[in-house]
Each structure stands twice: as structure tokens, then as C-alpha cells.
Amino acid sequence: MRTYFDHEKLDVYQLELRFISWVTGLLAKVKQHSTNARISEVSDQLDRASLSSLLNTAEGNGRRQRQTRAKFFDDARGSATECAGCLDVLVAKGACAEQEINEGKEMLLRITSMLTKLIALFDSSSSSSSSSIVREEPQERECDDEDEEKDEDEDEEENVHLSSVIGKDHREIKQASSNRESLNLMHTLMQYRHEPIHSSC
């Protein structure tokens, strides 16, 4: 699948998509074999929870504030555990067998584990308040920005130093030129002083 947004690069997002595909098939079987209103209610809740987990993950990764993203990822994890509860209810009510939900439970376990790591990464209690969206190489991007700022500062310092050197050289050249003119004038006066004076007849 071609990716257009940063959240699509997240493994947890792709796994949530897989779970939605899997649970859609399960809900279709449950609907065919049961017309119980209570079971239909649980099925609808399971469908909503699976969507909520996916959408909170996508929206959370698009948020700029770290604490806000952590909250959305936490909501996504809550929806994933809610899906696990709904699967247990379907088994308890006899809508499906336990072995039918094992694959879904395994996916949900991985989803909650990955979301837990994302929450720890962006939680304000364990991270600074700077904002950055999850990408393939977020740390490298931040380092690049810091290097660019450092290079700009170094260039500015070098320009100031160069201007100072140029100004100093200009003053020295000007002073040397003035000294040279003074020496030439003195030399001319000395020559004039030693020339014989011819009186006119």
C-alpha cells in the first residue's frame, strides 16, 4: 500500500487496519448465525471500538503537542482493550467459539503493546515539551535542524571576524600609504635643499 501520511508509516496503524479486516469477517459470521439483540449490540460496540483505536492513532500522530499525542494514543489503547473485552463477551454469549477469536486477541495484544511504547515516548512526564510527529527517523531530523542552526551561528561569527580583519587591513594600508607619501615629500625637500643656488646676472 502506498503511504501519503506519516501515521500510515506506523506499524501499529497497519496492524489496526489488519484487525479491522479480520473483525469485519468475524462480525459477518456472527450476524448470520445469531439474531439476538444483545449480541448485535456487542457486535456494534466491537465495530466502533476497532474504528476508534485506528482513528485515535491516526489523529494522535498528527497532533503537534507531545502530551496531546500521548492522550490520543492512550485512548487508542483503551479502545483496543475494549475490543478484547467484546470478543470475550461474544464467546461468553455463545456467538462464536474461543478458537475463532485467538487470532484477533494476538493482534490486539501487539497493538496495545506498541501503543504503550508510544505513550511512554510522548508522555510529558518522561519527555520534553518539544513537538515532533512520528516519522521513520525523527531523531535524525531534529539533529539536522540543530546542525543547521549551529552552522548559521558559525557563519555569522566568521563574517563578523572577516569584517574586523578587512577593516584592520584597510586601516593599515591607509596608514602605510600616508607614511609613504610623507617619506617622498621629505626626500624631495632634501634634494631641493642640496641643489646649488644659481644667481641670475
mmCIF file of C-alpha atoms in Angstrom:
data_model
loop_
_atom_site.group_PDB
_atom_site.id
_atom_site.type_symbol
_atom_site.label_atom_id
_atom_site.label_comp_id
_atom_site.label_asym_id
_atom_site.label_seq_id
_atom_site.Cartn_x
_atom_site.Cartn_y
_atom_site.Cartn_z
ATOM 1 C CA MET A 1 0.000 0.000 0.000
ATOM 2 C CA ARG A 2 1.319 3.445 -0.941
ATOM 3 C CA THR A 3 1.678 5.816 2.014
ATOM 4 C CA TYR A 4 0.714 9.503 1.939
ATOM 5 C CA PHE A 5 0.706 10.467 5.623
ATOM 6 C CA ASP A 6 3.129 9.911 8.496
ATOM 7 C CA HIS A 7 0.666 7.839 10.554
ATOM 8 C CA GLU A 8 0.479 5.321 7.705
ATOM 9 C CA LYS A 9 4.157 4.513 8.331
ATOM 10 C CA LEU A 10 3.408 3.361 11.875
ATOM 11 C CA ASP A 11 3.418 -0.412 12.345
ATOM 12 C CA VAL A 12 0.648 -0.138 14.911
ATOM 13 C CA TYR A 13 -1.592 1.674 12.421
ATOM 14 C CA GLN A 14 -1.060 -1.022 9.794
ATOM 15 C CA LEU A 15 -1.790 -3.712 12.392
ATOM 16 C CA GLU A 16 -5.000 -1.936 13.394
ATOM 17 C CA LEU A 17 -6.055 -1.996 9.743
ATOM 18 C CA ARG A 18 -5.410 -5.745 9.673
ATOM 19 C CA PHE A 19 -7.506 -6.195 12.800
ATOM 20 C CA ILE A 20 -10.410 -4.255 11.263
ATOM 21 C CA SER A 21 -10.316 -6.513 8.190
ATOM 22 C CA TRP A 22 -10.237 -9.594 10.406
ATOM 23 C CA VAL A 23 -13.013 -8.466 12.744
ATOM 24 C CA THR A 24 -15.261 -7.489 9.822
ATOM 25 C CA GLY A 25 -15.276 -11.112 8.682
ATOM 26 C CA LEU A 26 -15.951 -12.327 12.231
ATOM 27 C CA LEU A 27 -18.877 -9.937 12.699
ATOM 28 C CA ALA A 28 -20.358 -11.066 9.389
ATOM 29 C CA LYS A 29 -20.368 -14.691 10.647
ATOM 30 C CA VAL A 30 -21.873 -13.688 13.995
ATOM 31 C CA LYS A 31 -24.646 -11.766 12.260
ATOM 32 C CA GLN A 32 -25.503 -14.734 10.076
ATOM 33 C CA HIS A 33 -25.775 -17.189 12.965
ATOM 34 C CA SER A 34 -27.452 -15.023 15.569
ATOM 35 C CA THR A 35 -30.365 -12.595 15.665
ATOM 36 C CA ASN A 36 -30.104 -11.896 19.396
ATOM 37 C CA ALA A 37 -30.374 -8.172 20.097
ATOM 38 C CA ARG A 38 -27.794 -8.313 22.870
ATOM 39 C CA ILE A 39 -25.267 -9.982 20.612
ATOM 40 C CA SER A 40 -25.952 -7.400 17.920
ATOM 41 C CA GLU A 41 -25.259 -4.694 20.487
ATOM 42 C CA VAL A 42 -21.898 -6.264 21.381
ATOM 43 C CA SER A 43 -21.033 -6.648 17.700
ATOM 44 C CA ASP A 44 -21.772 -2.964 17.060
ATOM 45 C CA GLN A 45 -19.668 -1.980 20.052
ATOM 46 C CA LEU A 46 -16.785 -4.128 18.790
ATOM 47 C CA ASP A 47 -17.019 -2.492 15.380
ATOM 48 C CA ARG A 48 -16.990 1.012 16.877
ATOM 49 C CA ALA A 49 -14.091 0.219 19.216
ATOM 50 C CA SER A 50 -11.932 -1.133 16.399
ATOM 51 C CA LEU A 51 -12.528 2.042 14.390
ATOM 52 C CA SER A 52 -11.865 4.212 17.439
ATOM 53 C CA SER A 53 -8.477 2.595 18.016
ATOM 54 C CA LEU A 54 -7.412 3.192 14.430
ATOM 55 C CA LEU A 55 -8.709 6.773 14.203
ATOM 56 C CA ASN A 56 -7.230 7.850 17.534
ATOM 57 C CA THR A 57 -3.844 6.537 16.443
ATOM 58 C CA ALA A 58 -4.009 8.489 13.183
ATOM 59 C CA GLU A 59 -5.235 11.705 14.785
ATOM 60 C CA GLY A 60 -2.823 11.432 17.701
ATOM 61 C CA ASN A 61 0.191 11.191 15.423
ATOM 62 C CA GLY A 62 -0.977 14.334 13.629
ATOM 63 C CA ARG A 63 -1.065 16.399 16.819
ATOM 64 C CA ARG A 64 1.886 18.726 17.491
ATOM 65 C CA GLN A 65 1.894 18.729 21.310
ATOM 66 C CA ARG A 66 3.539 15.688 22.873
ATOM 67 C CA GLN A 67 1.095 15.456 25.778
ATOM 68 C CA THR A 68 -1.886 15.654 23.402
ATOM 69 C CA ARG A 69 -0.470 12.880 21.227
ATOM 70 C CA ALA A 70 0.103 10.724 24.298
ATOM 71 C CA LYS A 71 -3.564 11.215 25.243
ATOM 72 C CA PHE A 72 -4.793 10.107 21.804
ATOM 73 C CA PHE A 73 -2.524 7.061 21.845
ATOM 74 C CA ASP A 74 -3.844 6.250 25.323
ATOM 75 C CA ASP A 75 -7.434 6.492 24.016
ATOM 76 C CA ALA A 76 -6.467 4.199 21.134
ATOM 77 C CA ARG A 77 -5.058 1.660 23.594
ATOM 78 C CA GLY A 78 -8.257 1.840 25.627
ATOM 79 C CA SER A 79 -10.322 1.114 22.509
ATOM 80 C CA ALA A 80 -8.073 -1.838 21.663
ATOM 81 C CA THR A 81 -8.571 -3.379 25.103
ATOM 82 C CA GLU A 82 -12.301 -2.722 24.704
ATOM 83 C CA CYS A 83 -12.176 -4.811 21.523
ATOM 84 C CA ALA A 84 -10.607 -7.647 23.507
ATOM 85 C CA GLY A 85 -13.442 -7.407 26.035
ATOM 86 C CA CYS A 86 -16.071 -7.522 23.286
ATOM 87 C CA LEU A 87 -14.507 -10.673 21.836
ATOM 88 C CA ASP A 88 -14.693 -12.324 25.237
ATOM 89 C CA VAL A 89 -18.374 -11.363 25.506
ATOM 90 C CA LEU A 90 -19.142 -12.922 22.115
ATOM 91 C CA VAL A 91 -17.583 -16.187 23.305
ATOM 92 C CA ALA A 92 -19.403 -15.975 26.649
ATOM 93 C CA LYS A 93 -22.746 -15.481 24.885
ATOM 94 C CA GLY A 94 -22.086 -18.403 22.556
ATOM 95 C CA ALA A 95 -21.950 -16.266 19.418
ATOM 96 C CA CYS A 96 -18.567 -17.766 18.450
ATOM 97 C CA ALA A 97 -16.018 -20.287 19.702
ATOM 98 C CA GLU A 98 -12.902 -19.368 21.643
ATOM 99 C CA GLN A 99 -10.548 -20.580 18.924
ATOM 100 C CA GLU A 100 -12.239 -18.213 16.492
ATOM 101 C CA ILE A 101 -11.069 -15.152 18.406
ATOM 102 C CA ASN A 102 -7.472 -16.230 19.122
ATOM 103 C CA GLU A 103 -6.027 -14.531 16.047
ATOM 104 C CA GLY A 104 -7.792 -11.301 16.912
ATOM 105 C CA LYS A 105 -6.605 -11.451 20.525
ATOM 106 C CA GLU A 106 -2.996 -11.877 19.389
ATOM 107 C CA MET A 107 -3.252 -8.829 17.129
ATOM 108 C CA LEU A 108 -4.817 -6.774 19.939
ATOM 109 C CA LEU A 109 -2.020 -7.782 22.302
ATOM 110 C CA ARG A 110 0.571 -6.485 19.842
ATOM 111 C CA ILE A 111 -1.446 -3.318 19.218
ATOM 112 C CA THR A 112 -1.708 -2.447 22.910
ATOM 113 C CA SER A 113 1.994 -3.187 23.409
ATOM 114 C CA MET A 114 3.032 -0.814 20.608
ATOM 115 C CA LEU A 115 0.647 1.892 21.778
ATOM 116 C CA THR A 116 2.047 1.602 25.298
ATOM 117 C CA LYS A 117 5.531 2.333 23.939
ATOM 118 C CA LEU A 118 4.230 5.349 22.005
ATOM 119 C CA ILE A 119 2.527 6.690 25.136
ATOM 120 C CA ALA A 120 5.765 6.336 27.110
ATOM 121 C CA LEU A 121 7.658 8.086 24.304
ATOM 122 C CA PHE A 122 5.410 11.143 24.192
ATOM 123 C CA ASP A 123 4.174 11.341 27.776
ATOM 124 C CA SER A 124 5.049 14.754 29.244
ATOM 125 C CA SER A 125 6.370 13.147 32.422
ATOM 126 C CA SER A 126 9.141 11.342 30.532
ATOM 127 C CA SER A 127 9.805 13.717 27.629
ATOM 128 C CA SER A 128 10.355 17.400 26.967
ATOM 129 C CA SER A 129 7.569 19.602 25.636
ATOM 130 C CA SER A 130 9.062 19.966 22.140
ATOM 131 C CA SER A 131 6.823 18.828 19.310
ATOM 132 C CA SER A 132 7.629 16.335 16.573
ATOM 133 C CA ILE A 133 5.443 13.993 14.563
ATOM 134 C CA VAL A 134 6.427 10.325 14.480
ATOM 135 C CA ARG A 135 8.366 9.616 11.297
ATOM 136 C CA GLU A 136 10.805 6.970 10.117
ATOM 137 C CA GLU A 137 13.823 8.902 11.546
ATOM 138 C CA PRO A 138 12.556 11.610 13.928
ATOM 139 C CA GLN A 139 15.811 11.958 15.908
ATOM 140 C CA GLU A 140 17.913 12.446 12.791
ATOM 141 C CA ARG A 141 15.617 15.247 11.648
ATOM 142 C CA GLU A 142 15.991 17.054 14.964
ATOM 143 C CA CYS A 143 19.778 16.688 14.790
ATOM 144 C CA ASP A 144 19.759 18.124 11.272
ATOM 145 C CA ASP A 145 17.844 21.191 12.478
ATOM 146 C CA GLU A 146 20.323 21.707 15.320
ATOM 147 C CA ASP A 147 23.267 21.371 12.919
ATOM 148 C CA GLU A 148 21.717 23.956 10.572
ATOM 149 C CA GLU A 149 21.301 26.437 13.429
ATOM 150 C CA LYS A 150 24.888 25.796 14.569
ATOM 151 C CA ASP A 151 26.197 26.325 11.026
ATOM 152 C CA GLU A 152 24.299 29.622 10.749
ATOM 153 C CA ASP A 153 25.812 30.832 14.033
ATOM 154 C CA GLU A 154 29.307 29.845 12.911
ATOM 155 C CA ASP A 155 28.826 31.609 9.561
ATOM 156 C CA GLU A 156 27.689 34.769 11.314
ATOM 157 C CA GLU A 157 30.714 34.708 13.657
ATOM 158 C CA GLU A 158 33.040 34.130 10.707
ATOM 159 C CA ASN A 159 31.511 37.075 8.822
ATOM 160 C CA VAL A 160 31.979 39.365 11.843
ATOM 161 C CA HIS A 161 35.592 38.230 12.206
ATOM 162 C CA LEU A 162 36.230 38.710 8.479
ATOM 163 C CA SER A 163 34.762 42.215 8.558
ATOM 164 C CA SER A 164 37.004 43.061 11.507
ATOM 165 C CA VAL A 165 40.097 41.753 9.700
ATOM 166 C CA ILE A 166 39.226 43.592 6.483
ATOM 167 C CA GLY A 167 38.683 46.842 8.394
ATOM 168 C CA LYS A 168 42.008 46.422 10.182
ATOM 169 C CA ASP A 169 43.836 45.689 6.931
ATOM 170 C CA HIS A 170 42.225 48.704 5.285
ATOM 171 C CA ARG A 171 43.398 50.980 8.104
ATOM 172 C CA GLU A 172 46.917 49.542 7.943
ATOM 173 C CA ILE A 173 47.072 50.048 4.165
ATOM 174 C CA LYS A 174 45.813 53.603 4.521
ATOM 175 C CA GLN A 175 48.399 54.301 7.238
ATOM 176 C CA ALA A 176 51.193 52.788 5.126
ATOM 177 C CA SER A 177 50.157 54.909 2.150
ATOM 178 C CA SER A 178 50.236 58.037 4.297
ATOM 179 C CA ASN A 179 53.702 57.158 5.614
ATOM 180 C CA ARG A 180 54.960 56.560 2.083
ATOM 181 C CA GLU A 181 53.708 59.982 0.949
ATOM 182 C CA SER A 182 55.449 61.646 3.904
ATOM 183 C CA LEU A 183 58.752 59.947 3.076
ATOM 184 C CA ASN A 184 58.501 61.011 -0.566
ATOM 185 C CA LEU A 185 57.881 64.614 0.477
ATOM 186 C CA MET A 186 60.860 64.578 2.845
ATOM 187 C CA HIS A 187 63.064 63.125 0.112
ATOM 188 C CA THR A 188 62.008 65.879 -2.310
ATOM 189 C CA LEU A 189 62.744 68.601 0.250
ATOM 190 C CA MET A 190 66.180 67.116 0.947
ATOM 191 C CA GLN A 191 67.006 67.149 -2.745
ATOM 192 C CA TYR A 192 65.845 70.722 -3.089
ATOM 193 C CA ARG A 193 67.949 71.750 -0.100
ATOM 194 C CA HIS A 194 71.205 70.397 -1.578
ATOM 195 C CA GLU A 195 70.763 71.850 -5.050
ATOM 196 C CA PRO A 196 73.165 74.799 -5.786
ATOM 197 C CA ILE A 197 71.641 78.212 -5.932
ATOM 198 C CA HIS A 198 72.373 79.989 -9.241
ATOM 199 C CA SER A 199 72.186 83.719 -9.161
ATOM 200 C CA SER A 200 70.959 85.441 -12.238
ATOM 201 C CA CYS A 201 73.264 88.052 -13.869
#
